[in-house]
Coordinates of C-alpha atoms and ligand atoms in Angstrom, one line a residue:
M111 CA -1.0 -32.9 -2.0
N112 CA -0.1 -29.9 0.0
I113 CA -2.4 -27.0 -0.4
A114 CA -0.7 -23.7 0.0
A115 CA -2.1 -21.4 2.6
L116 CA -4.5 -18.8 1.3
P117 CA -3.5 -15.2 2.0
D118 CA -6.2 -13.0 3.5
S119 CA -7.2 -11.0 0.5
L120 CA -7.5 -14.0 -1.7
A121 CA -9.7 -15.7 0.9
R122 CA -11.8 -12.6 1.2
L123 CA -12.6 -12.2 -2.6
G124 CA -16.3 -12.0 -3.0
F125 CA -18.0 -13.4 -6.2
D126 CA -21.4 -12.6 -7.6
N127 CA -21.7 -14.5 -10.8
R128 CA -24.5 -12.7 -12.7
F129 CA -23.6 -14.2 -16.0
T130 CA -24.0 -17.9 -15.0
R131 CA -26.8 -17.2 -12.6
E132 CA -29.0 -15.3 -14.9
L133 CA -28.3 -16.7 -18.3
P134 CA -29.1 -20.3 -19.6
A135 CA -26.3 -22.8 -19.4
D136 CA -25.5 -25.6 -21.8
P137 CA -26.8 -28.8 -19.9
V138 CA -23.6 -30.6 -20.7
S139 CA -20.4 -29.8 -19.0
G140 CA -16.8 -30.7 -19.7
S141 CA -14.6 -29.9 -22.8
D142 CA -16.0 -32.3 -25.4
R143 CA -16.3 -30.2 -28.6
R144 CA -19.9 -29.5 -29.5
Q145 CA -22.4 -27.0 -31.0
I146 CA -24.7 -25.6 -28.3
R147 CA -28.3 -24.4 -28.5
D148 CA -30.4 -22.0 -26.4
A149 CA -27.5 -21.3 -24.1
M150 CA -24.9 -18.7 -23.4
Y151 CA -22.2 -20.8 -21.9
S152 CA -20.8 -24.1 -20.8
R153 CA -19.4 -25.0 -17.5
V154 CA -15.9 -26.3 -17.8
E155 CA -12.9 -26.3 -15.4
P156 CA -9.4 -25.1 -16.1
T157 CA -6.8 -27.9 -16.7
P158 CA -4.2 -27.8 -14.0
G159 CA -0.6 -27.1 -15.0
S160 CA 2.1 -29.5 -13.8
A161 CA 4.2 -26.8 -12.2
P162 CA 2.5 -23.3 -11.9
R163 CA 5.0 -20.4 -11.6
L164 CA 4.4 -16.8 -11.4
V165 CA 6.3 -14.7 -13.9
A166 CA 4.8 -11.2 -13.4
W167 CA 1.7 -9.5 -12.2
W168 CA 0.3 -5.9 -12.3
P169 CA -0.2 -4.4 -8.9
E170 CA -2.7 -1.8 -10.2
V171 CA -5.0 -4.6 -11.5
A172 CA -4.6 -6.5 -8.3
E173 CA -5.8 -3.5 -6.4
L174 CA -8.7 -3.1 -8.8
V175 CA -10.1 -6.5 -7.9
G176 CA -9.1 -6.3 -4.2
L177 CA -5.8 -8.2 -3.9
D178 CA -2.9 -6.9 -1.9
P179 CA 0.8 -7.5 -2.9
A180 CA 1.3 -10.2 -0.3
A181 CA -1.5 -12.2 -1.8
C182 CA 0.0 -11.9 -5.3
D183 CA 3.4 -13.1 -4.3
S184 CA 1.9 -16.2 -2.8
E185 CA 2.1 -19.8 -4.0
A186 CA -1.7 -19.9 -3.8
F187 CA -2.0 -17.0 -6.3
A188 CA 0.2 -18.8 -8.9
E189 CA -2.0 -21.9 -8.4
I190 CA -5.2 -20.1 -8.7
F191 CA -4.3 -18.0 -11.8
T192 CA -2.8 -20.9 -13.6
G193 CA -6.1 -22.8 -13.2
N194 CA -4.9 -25.4 -10.6
R195 CA -7.2 -24.3 -7.8
L196 CA -10.6 -22.6 -7.5
L197 CA -11.7 -20.3 -4.9
P198 CA -15.1 -20.7 -3.2
G199 CA -17.6 -18.7 -5.2
M200 CA -15.9 -19.2 -8.6
D201 CA -18.1 -20.8 -11.3
P202 CA -15.7 -21.6 -14.2
H203 CA -17.3 -21.5 -17.7
A204 CA -16.7 -20.7 -21.4
T205 CA -19.0 -18.6 -23.3
C206 CA -20.5 -19.2 -26.8
Y207 CA -20.1 -16.7 -29.6
G208 CA -19.7 -16.6 -33.4
G209 CA -18.2 -14.1 -35.6
H210 CA -17.2 -12.7 -39.0
Q211 CA -13.6 -13.7 -39.7
F212 CA -11.8 -11.7 -42.4
G213 CA -15.2 -10.7 -43.7
N214 CA -16.9 -14.1 -43.7
W215 CA -19.3 -15.6 -41.3
A216 CA -17.5 -18.4 -39.5
G217 CA -20.3 -19.9 -37.4
Q218 CA -19.8 -20.9 -33.7
L219 CA -16.4 -19.9 -32.3
G220 CA -16.7 -19.3 -28.5
D221 CA -14.1 -19.2 -25.7
G222 CA -11.8 -21.9 -27.1
R223 CA -9.0 -21.2 -24.7
A224 CA -10.5 -18.6 -22.3
I225 CA -12.2 -19.8 -19.1
N226 CA -14.1 -17.2 -17.0
L227 CA -13.6 -17.9 -13.3
G228 CA -16.2 -15.6 -11.9
E229 CA -17.1 -12.1 -11.2
V230 CA -15.4 -10.4 -8.3
V231 CA -17.7 -7.8 -6.9
R232 CA -16.2 -4.8 -5.1
S233 CA -17.6 -2.7 -2.4
D234 CA -18.6 0.0 -4.9
G235 CA -20.7 -2.6 -6.7
Q236 CA -18.4 -2.9 -9.7
H237 CA -18.1 -6.4 -11.0
W238 CA -14.8 -7.6 -12.6
M239 CA -14.8 -10.9 -14.6
L240 CA -11.6 -12.9 -14.1
Q241 CA -10.7 -14.9 -17.1
L242 CA -7.9 -17.4 -17.7
K243 CA -6.5 -17.4 -21.2
G244 CA -4.5 -20.6 -22.0
A245 CA -5.9 -22.8 -19.2
G246 CA -6.9 -25.7 -21.4
P247 CA -9.7 -27.0 -23.7
T248 CA -13.4 -26.0 -23.7
P249 CA -16.3 -27.1 -25.8
Y250 CA -15.3 -24.3 -28.1
S251 CA -11.7 -25.3 -28.7
R252 CA -12.6 -26.8 -32.1
M253 CA -9.5 -28.3 -33.6
A254 CA -7.1 -26.6 -31.2
D255 CA -5.8 -27.5 -27.7
G256 CA -7.0 -24.5 -25.5
Y257 CA -3.4 -23.6 -24.4
A258 CA -1.3 -20.6 -25.0
V259 CA 2.5 -20.2 -25.3
L260 CA 4.8 -17.9 -23.3
R261 CA 5.6 -15.6 -26.2
S262 CA 2.0 -14.6 -27.0
S263 CA 1.1 -14.5 -23.3
I264 CA 3.9 -12.0 -22.6
R265 CA 2.6 -9.9 -25.5
E266 CA -0.9 -9.9 -24.2
F267 CA 0.2 -9.3 -20.5
L268 CA 2.4 -6.3 -21.4
C269 CA 0.3 -4.7 -24.1
S270 CA -3.0 -4.7 -22.3
E271 CA -1.5 -2.6 -19.5
A272 CA 0.7 -0.5 -21.8
M273 CA -2.6 0.5 -23.6
H274 CA -4.4 1.2 -20.4
H275 CA -1.6 3.5 -19.2
L276 CA -1.6 5.2 -22.6
G277 CA -5.2 6.0 -22.1
V278 CA -6.7 3.5 -24.5
P279 CA -9.7 1.5 -23.4
T280 CA -8.8 -2.1 -23.0
T281 CA -9.2 -5.3 -21.1
R282 CA -6.7 -5.5 -18.2
A283 CA -4.1 -8.1 -17.3
L284 CA -3.6 -9.3 -13.7
S285 CA -1.1 -12.1 -14.0
L286 CA 1.3 -14.1 -16.2
T287 CA 2.2 -17.6 -15.1
L288 CA 4.0 -20.6 -16.6
T289 CA 2.1 -23.8 -16.5
G290 CA 5.2 -26.0 -16.4
D291 CA 4.0 -27.9 -19.5
E292 CA 5.0 -27.6 -23.1
V293 CA 2.7 -26.7 -26.0
V294 CA 3.6 -27.5 -29.6
R295 CA 3.1 -24.8 -32.1
D296 CA 4.1 -24.4 -35.8
M297 CA 4.9 -20.7 -35.4
L298 CA 5.0 -19.8 -39.0
Y299 CA 2.6 -22.5 -40.2
D300 CA 5.4 -23.9 -42.4
G301 CA 5.7 -27.3 -41.2
H302 CA 8.1 -26.8 -38.3
P303 CA 6.2 -27.6 -35.1
A304 CA 8.2 -27.2 -32.0
P305 CA 7.5 -27.3 -28.2
E306 CA 7.2 -24.0 -26.4
P307 CA 6.6 -23.2 -22.7
G308 CA 2.8 -23.0 -21.9
A309 CA 1.5 -20.0 -20.1
V310 CA -1.6 -18.4 -18.7
V311 CA -2.7 -14.8 -18.5
C312 CA -5.5 -13.8 -16.2
R313 CA -7.5 -11.0 -17.9
V314 CA -9.8 -8.8 -16.1
A315 CA -12.8 -6.7 -17.5
P316 CA -16.3 -5.7 -16.5
S317 CA -17.3 -8.3 -19.2
F318 CA -15.8 -10.0 -22.1
T319 CA -19.1 -9.6 -24.2
R320 CA -18.3 -9.5 -27.9
F321 CA -20.3 -8.4 -31.1
G322 CA -20.1 -12.2 -31.9
H323 CA -22.2 -13.2 -28.9
F324 CA -25.2 -11.4 -30.5
E325 CA -24.4 -12.5 -34.0
M326 CA -24.4 -16.1 -32.9
L327 CA -27.9 -15.9 -31.4
T328 CA -29.4 -14.2 -34.4
A329 CA -27.7 -16.7 -36.8
R330 CA -29.5 -19.4 -34.8
R331 CA -32.7 -17.5 -34.8
E332 CA -32.8 -17.7 -31.0
T333 CA -34.6 -14.4 -30.8
A334 CA -36.0 -14.9 -27.3
L335 CA -32.5 -15.5 -26.0
L336 CA -31.2 -12.6 -28.0
E337 CA -33.6 -10.3 -26.2
R338 CA -32.8 -11.7 -22.9
F339 CA -29.0 -11.3 -23.5
V340 CA -29.4 -7.7 -24.7
D341 CA -31.4 -7.0 -21.6
F342 CA -28.8 -8.6 -19.4
T343 CA -25.9 -6.7 -21.1
I344 CA -27.8 -3.4 -20.7
R345 CA -28.6 -4.0 -17.0
T346 CA -25.1 -5.2 -16.1
D347 CA -22.7 -3.3 -18.4
F348 CA -24.8 -0.2 -19.3
P349 CA -27.2 0.2 -16.3
H350 CA -27.8 4.0 -17.2
L351 CA -29.8 2.7 -20.2
A352 CA -31.9 0.2 -18.3
E353 CA -35.0 2.4 -18.2
A354 CA -34.8 3.7 -21.8
G355 CA -38.2 3.0 -23.4
D356 CA -39.4 -0.3 -24.8
T357 CA -37.3 -3.1 -26.1
A358 CA -36.7 -1.7 -29.5
E359 CA -35.8 1.8 -28.2
R360 CA -33.6 0.4 -25.5
C361 CA -31.7 -1.8 -28.0
A362 CA -31.2 1.0 -30.4
A363 CA -30.0 3.4 -27.7
W364 CA -27.6 0.7 -26.5
F365 CA -26.3 0.1 -30.1
A366 CA -25.7 3.8 -30.4
E367 CA -23.6 3.7 -27.3
V368 CA -21.6 0.8 -28.6
C369 CA -20.9 2.8 -31.7
E370 CA -19.8 5.8 -29.6
R371 CA -17.5 3.6 -27.5
T372 CA -16.0 1.9 -30.6
A373 CA -15.3 5.2 -32.2
R374 CA -13.5 6.5 -29.1
M375 CA -11.5 3.3 -29.0
I376 CA -10.4 3.5 -32.7
V377 CA -9.5 7.1 -32.3
E378 CA -7.1 6.1 -29.5
W379 CA -5.6 3.3 -31.5
M380 CA -4.8 5.7 -34.3
R381 CA -3.5 8.3 -31.9
V382 CA -0.8 5.9 -30.5
G383 CA -0.1 3.9 -33.7
F384 CA -1.6 0.6 -32.6
V385 CA -2.6 -2.1 -35.2
H386 CA -4.9 -4.8 -33.7
G387 CA -4.2 -7.2 -36.5
V388 CA -7.4 -9.4 -36.2
M389 CA -10.5 -7.1 -36.1
N390 CA -12.9 -10.0 -36.6
T391 CA -16.3 -9.3 -35.0
D392 CA -15.6 -12.0 -32.4
N393 CA -12.6 -9.8 -31.3
M394 CA -14.8 -6.6 -30.8
S395 CA -16.0 -5.8 -27.2
V396 CA -19.4 -4.2 -26.8
L397 CA -17.8 -2.1 -24.0
G398 CA -15.5 -0.5 -26.6
L399 CA -12.4 -2.2 -25.0
T400 CA -9.5 -3.4 -27.0
I401 CA -9.7 -7.1 -26.6
D402 CA -7.8 -10.3 -27.7
Y403 CA -4.2 -9.3 -28.2
G404 CA -2.9 -11.6 -31.0
P405 CA -0.7 -10.6 -33.9
Y406 CA -1.1 -7.0 -33.0
G407 CA 1.7 -4.5 -33.8
W408 CA 2.9 -0.9 -33.3
L409 CA 3.8 1.4 -36.1
D410 CA 7.5 2.1 -35.9
D411 CA 7.7 4.0 -39.3
Y412 CA 4.4 5.6 -40.1
D413 CA 2.9 3.4 -42.8
P414 CA -0.9 3.3 -43.1
D415 CA -0.8 0.2 -45.1
W416 CA 1.1 -1.9 -42.6
T417 CA -0.3 -4.9 -40.9
P418 CA 1.7 -7.1 -38.5
N419 CA -0.5 -10.1 -39.3
T420 CA 1.1 -12.5 -41.8
T421 CA -2.2 -14.3 -42.1
D422 CA -3.6 -11.1 -43.5
A423 CA -0.6 -10.2 -45.7
A424 CA -2.4 -10.8 -49.0
G425 CA -5.6 -8.7 -48.4
R426 CA -4.3 -6.4 -45.7
R427 CA -7.8 -6.1 -44.4
Y428 CA -6.8 -5.1 -41.0
R429 CA -4.0 -2.7 -41.9
F430 CA -3.4 0.5 -39.8
G431 CA -5.2 3.0 -42.0
Y432 CA -8.2 0.7 -42.5
Q433 CA -9.1 0.2 -38.9
P434 CA -11.7 2.9 -38.8
R435 CA -13.7 1.6 -41.7
I436 CA -13.4 -2.1 -40.5
A437 CA -14.8 -1.1 -37.2
Q438 CA -17.8 0.4 -38.8
W439 CA -18.2 -2.7 -40.9
N440 CA -18.1 -4.8 -37.7
L441 CA -20.7 -2.4 -36.2
L442 CA -22.9 -3.0 -39.2
Q443 CA -22.7 -6.8 -38.5
L444 CA -23.8 -6.0 -34.9
A445 CA -26.6 -4.0 -36.3
N446 CA -27.8 -6.8 -38.5
A447 CA -27.7 -9.1 -35.4
L448 CA -30.0 -6.6 -33.4
Y449 CA -32.4 -6.0 -36.2
P450 CA -34.9 -8.6 -35.0
L451 CA -35.3 -6.7 -31.8
V452 CA -35.4 -3.2 -33.4
G453 CA -37.6 -4.1 -36.3
E454 CA -36.6 -1.2 -38.5
A455 CA -33.3 0.1 -40.0
P456 CA -33.3 3.8 -39.3
P457 CA -32.5 3.7 -35.6
L458 CA -29.6 1.3 -36.2
E459 CA -28.3 3.4 -39.3
A460 CA -28.3 6.5 -36.9
G461 CA -25.9 4.6 -34.7
L462 CA -23.6 3.8 -37.6
K463 CA -23.7 7.5 -38.8
R464 CA -23.0 8.6 -35.2
Y465 CA -19.9 6.3 -35.2
E466 CA -18.7 8.0 -38.4
Q467 CA -19.1 11.5 -37.1
L468 CA -17.6 10.8 -33.7
Y469 CA -14.7 9.1 -35.3
L470 CA -14.1 12.0 -37.7
D471 CA -14.4 14.6 -35.0
G472 CA -12.3 12.5 -32.5
W473 CA -9.5 11.9 -35.0
R474 CA -9.4 15.5 -35.9
D475 CA -9.1 16.6 -32.2
A476 CA -6.6 13.9 -31.5
R477 CA -4.3 15.1 -34.2
L478 CA -4.8 18.8 -33.1
A479 CA -3.8 17.7 -29.6
K480 CA -0.8 15.8 -30.9
L481 CA 0.3 19.0 -32.7
G482 CA -0.2 21.0 -29.4
L483 CA -3.0 23.1 -30.9
G484 CA -6.2 23.9 -29.0
E485 CA -9.2 25.3 -30.8
L486 CA -9.5 24.4 -34.4
R487 CA -8.7 27.4 -36.8
P488 CA -10.2 25.9 -40.0
E489 CA -8.4 28.3 -42.4
T490 CA -5.0 27.0 -41.4
D491 CA -5.5 23.8 -39.5
L492 CA -7.5 21.6 -41.9
A493 CA -4.8 21.8 -44.4
L494 CA -2.1 21.3 -41.8
L495 CA -3.8 18.1 -40.6
D496 CA -4.5 16.9 -44.1
D497 CA -0.8 17.4 -45.2
L498 CA 0.5 15.8 -42.1
E499 CA -0.1 12.4 -43.9
D500 CA 2.3 13.5 -46.7
V501 CA 4.9 14.6 -44.1
L502 CA 4.8 11.3 -42.3
T503 CA 5.1 9.2 -45.5
A504 CA 7.6 11.5 -47.3
T505 CA 10.4 9.2 -46.1
E506 CA 10.5 6.5 -43.5
T507 CA 9.5 8.4 -40.3
D508 CA 9.1 7.0 -36.8
M509 CA 5.6 8.0 -35.7
T510 CA 6.2 8.1 -32.0
L511 CA 9.5 10.0 -32.2
F512 CA 8.1 12.4 -34.7
F513 CA 5.4 13.6 -32.5
R514 CA 7.5 13.5 -29.2
H515 CA 10.1 15.7 -30.7
L516 CA 7.7 18.0 -32.4
A517 CA 7.3 19.4 -28.9
D518 CA 10.9 20.7 -29.2
V519 CA 10.2 22.7 -32.4
T520 CA 9.6 26.4 -31.4
P521 CA 8.3 29.2 -33.7
E522 CA 11.7 30.9 -33.7
D523 CA 13.7 27.8 -34.5
P524 CA 15.8 28.4 -37.7
D525 CA 16.2 24.7 -38.3
P526 CA 13.2 22.8 -37.0
L527 CA 13.9 19.7 -39.0
A528 CA 17.1 19.3 -36.9
R529 CA 14.8 18.7 -33.8
L530 CA 13.2 15.8 -35.5
A531 CA 16.4 14.0 -36.6
E532 CA 15.8 11.1 -34.3
A533 CA 12.6 10.2 -36.1
Y534 CA 14.1 9.5 -39.5
Y535 CA 15.2 6.1 -40.7
E536 CA 16.8 7.3 -43.9
P537 CA 18.1 10.8 -43.1
A538 CA 19.8 11.1 -46.5
D539 CA 16.2 11.2 -48.0
L540 CA 15.8 14.7 -46.4
D541 CA 18.2 16.2 -48.8
G542 CA 15.7 15.8 -51.6
A543 CA 12.0 16.1 -52.2
A544 CA 11.1 14.6 -48.8
G545 CA 13.0 17.3 -47.1
R546 CA 11.2 20.0 -49.0
T547 CA 7.9 18.5 -48.1
V548 CA 8.7 18.3 -44.4
R549 CA 10.4 21.7 -44.3
G550 CA 7.5 23.3 -45.9
W551 CA 5.0 21.9 -43.5
L552 CA 7.1 22.8 -40.5
A553 CA 7.3 26.4 -41.6
R554 CA 3.5 26.6 -41.7
Y555 CA 3.4 24.7 -38.4
Q556 CA 5.8 27.1 -36.7
A557 CA 3.6 30.0 -37.8
R558 CA 0.6 28.3 -36.4
V559 CA 2.3 27.6 -33.1
A560 CA 3.3 31.2 -32.9
E561 CA -0.3 32.3 -33.3
E562 CA -1.4 29.9 -30.6
G563 CA 1.1 31.8 -28.3
L564 CA 1.5 29.3 -25.6
P565 CA 4.6 29.5 -23.3
A566 CA 7.1 26.9 -24.6
G567 CA 7.0 24.8 -21.3
E568 CA 3.2 24.7 -21.3
R569 CA 3.1 23.6 -24.9
R570 CA 5.6 20.9 -24.4
S571 CA 3.8 19.4 -21.4
R572 CA 0.4 19.5 -23.2
M573 CA 2.0 17.7 -26.2
N574 CA 4.0 15.3 -24.1
A575 CA 0.7 14.2 -22.4
V576 CA -0.7 12.9 -25.6
N577 CA 2.4 11.9 -27.5
P578 CA 4.0 9.0 -25.6
K579 CA 7.7 8.5 -25.3
F580 CA 7.3 4.8 -24.8
V581 CA 5.1 2.4 -26.6
L582 CA 5.5 -1.4 -26.7
R583 CA 7.5 -1.5 -29.9
N584 CA 7.3 -4.9 -31.5
Y585 CA 11.0 -5.5 -31.1
L586 CA 10.9 -4.6 -27.4
A587 CA 8.3 -7.2 -26.8
Q588 CA 10.3 -9.7 -28.8
L589 CA 13.5 -9.0 -26.7
A590 CA 11.5 -9.6 -23.5
I591 CA 10.3 -12.8 -25.0
D592 CA 13.8 -14.0 -26.0
A593 CA 15.1 -13.3 -22.5
A594 CA 12.0 -14.9 -20.8
E595 CA 12.4 -18.1 -22.9
Q596 CA 15.9 -18.3 -21.4
G597 CA 14.5 -18.0 -17.9
D598 CA 15.2 -14.3 -17.4
F599 CA 12.1 -12.2 -16.6
G600 CA 14.0 -9.0 -15.9
M601 CA 13.0 -7.2 -19.1
I602 CA 9.4 -8.0 -18.5
H603 CA 9.6 -6.3 -15.1
G604 CA 11.6 -3.4 -16.6
L605 CA 9.1 -2.8 -19.3
Q606 CA 6.3 -2.8 -16.7
D607 CA 8.0 0.0 -14.9
V608 CA 8.4 2.1 -18.1
L609 CA 5.1 1.3 -19.7
R610 CA 3.2 2.2 -16.5
T611 CA 4.1 5.9 -17.2
P612 CA 4.7 6.0 -20.9
Y613 CA 4.4 9.8 -21.1
D614 CA 7.3 10.3 -18.6
E615 CA 10.9 10.7 -19.6
H616 CA 12.5 7.7 -17.7
P617 CA 16.0 9.0 -18.2
G618 CA 17.6 5.6 -17.6
H619 CA 15.7 4.1 -20.5
E620 CA 16.6 6.0 -23.6
D621 CA 17.4 2.7 -25.3
W622 CA 13.7 1.7 -25.2
A623 CA 12.6 5.0 -26.7
G624 CA 14.7 5.0 -29.9
R625 CA 14.0 3.9 -33.4
R626 CA 13.5 0.3 -34.2
P627 CA 17.0 -1.2 -34.8
D628 CA 17.8 -2.5 -38.2
W629 CA 17.9 -6.1 -37.3
A630 CA 14.3 -5.9 -36.2
R631 CA 13.1 -4.7 -39.6
T632 CA 12.4 -8.2 -41.0
R633 CA 12.6 -10.4 -38.0
V634 CA 9.7 -12.7 -37.1
G635 CA 8.0 -11.4 -34.0
C636 CA 9.1 -7.9 -34.8
S637 CA 7.6 -7.0 -38.1
M638 CA 5.8 -10.3 -38.9
L639 CA 3.5 -12.2 -36.6
S640 CA 1.3 -15.1 -37.3
C641 CA -2.0 -16.0 -35.5
S642 CA -0.1 -19.0 -34.0
S643 CA -0.1 -18.5 -30.2
Ligands
AMP142 P1 -8.7 -15.3 -32.3 O1 -9.1 -14.7 -33.7 O2 -7.3 -15.6 -32.1 O3 -9.2 -14.4 -31.2 O4 -9.4 -16.7 -32.1 C1 -10.5 -17.2 -32.9 C2 -11.1 -18.3 -32.3 O5 -10.2 -19.5 -32.2 C3 -11.7 -18.2 -30.9 O6 -12.9 -18.9 -30.8 C4 -10.6 -18.7 -30.0 O7 -11.1 -19.1 -28.8 C5 -10.1 -19.9 -30.8 N1 -8.7 -20.2 -30.5 C6 -7.6 -19.5 -30.8 N2 -6.5 -20.2 -30.4 C7 -6.9 -21.3 -29.7 C8 -6.3 -22.4 -29.0 N3 -5.0 -22.5 -28.9 N4 -7.1 -23.4 -28.5 C9 -8.4 -23.3 -28.7 N5 -9.1 -22.4 -29.3 C10 -8.3 -21.4 -29.8
MG143 MG1 -10.5 -13.9 -30.3

């Protein structure tokens, strides 16, 4: 076999694999399914694809890990990031974690289709774990195959970076490749399995450590390893806490920081209208990063009860408006897992309370910013914020367009509702009670904006910096998928350009900023997604 030449910046990548060097390994390697004990990970190699082909990559993530554009356009890059070739210094492995799925303890889960290649270390000392998603089976694949299909990989590839550029903490995405092999999926779990193109996304993060890693150790009563792993996590991902008191104090301080980061992440989800869809504890990063893009979705019309995940349609546990509470429930599971190290409840309870307070304050501030208001004036603003929910649900209202166009409403405007016309799916509703609700609120809002007294241009740019024009609407991702499945990757690349600066105007792309078209209202992939991926 011909081995493609290795471009310079790929050849120069330096690895420092702290995770596999410092933590205990499963003595067995290979992908035979098994339960492991007293170990954090199993060594396993990616399964090569039969014809690796690069679909897209993100230059800003390449730069983060030290790769230049020439390297990313190379054949070797496609081979490496499909799992066909390893670089010297890589140490491929899958990690073991458990988790609460839909509220129930599920036992050992683990990286069933994620393989960590190794930790790139940069000159500033920052480590970046490179992880292939969809590169074949691991000991944790359970009944599944370890592969991923193109449609779900496009969704993860685009959304990770869309979130980053919106200012939401998230794992990153370097590349999207086709393996050249087909993967069979029953997309709606209704007895219609069909072959789909297999794909791999290379994800990048300081670490992929989840709440479930700690839960697994405590469930197995492996307290010594739990202590070791908490210590490792603090030293590597939270070094500023490494000197904080004894084990119990350090652990509680660390938990409090996980609570803080989680609160910040959830505020950002709510600010941009993101619904994760599967907030199981195995999908919660201790770094407070959005992780594991599965059946996620974006609110088109503002509906706090909406969930994109058909698997969750009955209970709607992971609906938009419930995410803040679920995150706290997940933190409680992490607290329980850490209890053996802390030995008493109050320090952990303090973290949970801190979460609540930070979330409430953060959500209030985020909404004030979305309205273009600075300092809170409690006498007017608390009611204005409270009533916003009624305004957005009075009739079907596009969340993104409502806030973006709110910047056009000036205090003097005699017909402020006209500025918001774009946001309404059922404009006729505005002739009745809904119109009265919205008009009444807008009049109060105008008065408040007048008091704020900002020059119109300044107010607009303030608001446009927190109210995106472009989000990865579900139907946009689906159109990119439809085209890609026909071999046309142009829309993926076009979306990359727009989503990189989602607060900018992008005059040529008004079509991607509009309301969800009617055909997308009930289409699979647009309003309904299953976990099948
Ligand atoms: P999720 O909730 O989708 O993040 O996944 C839950 C668990 O199922 C994790 O342990 C995943 O690694 C595993 N899993 C999901 N899809 C697959 C697949 N196609 N092959 C192997 N494991 C999978
Ligand atoms: Mg997961």
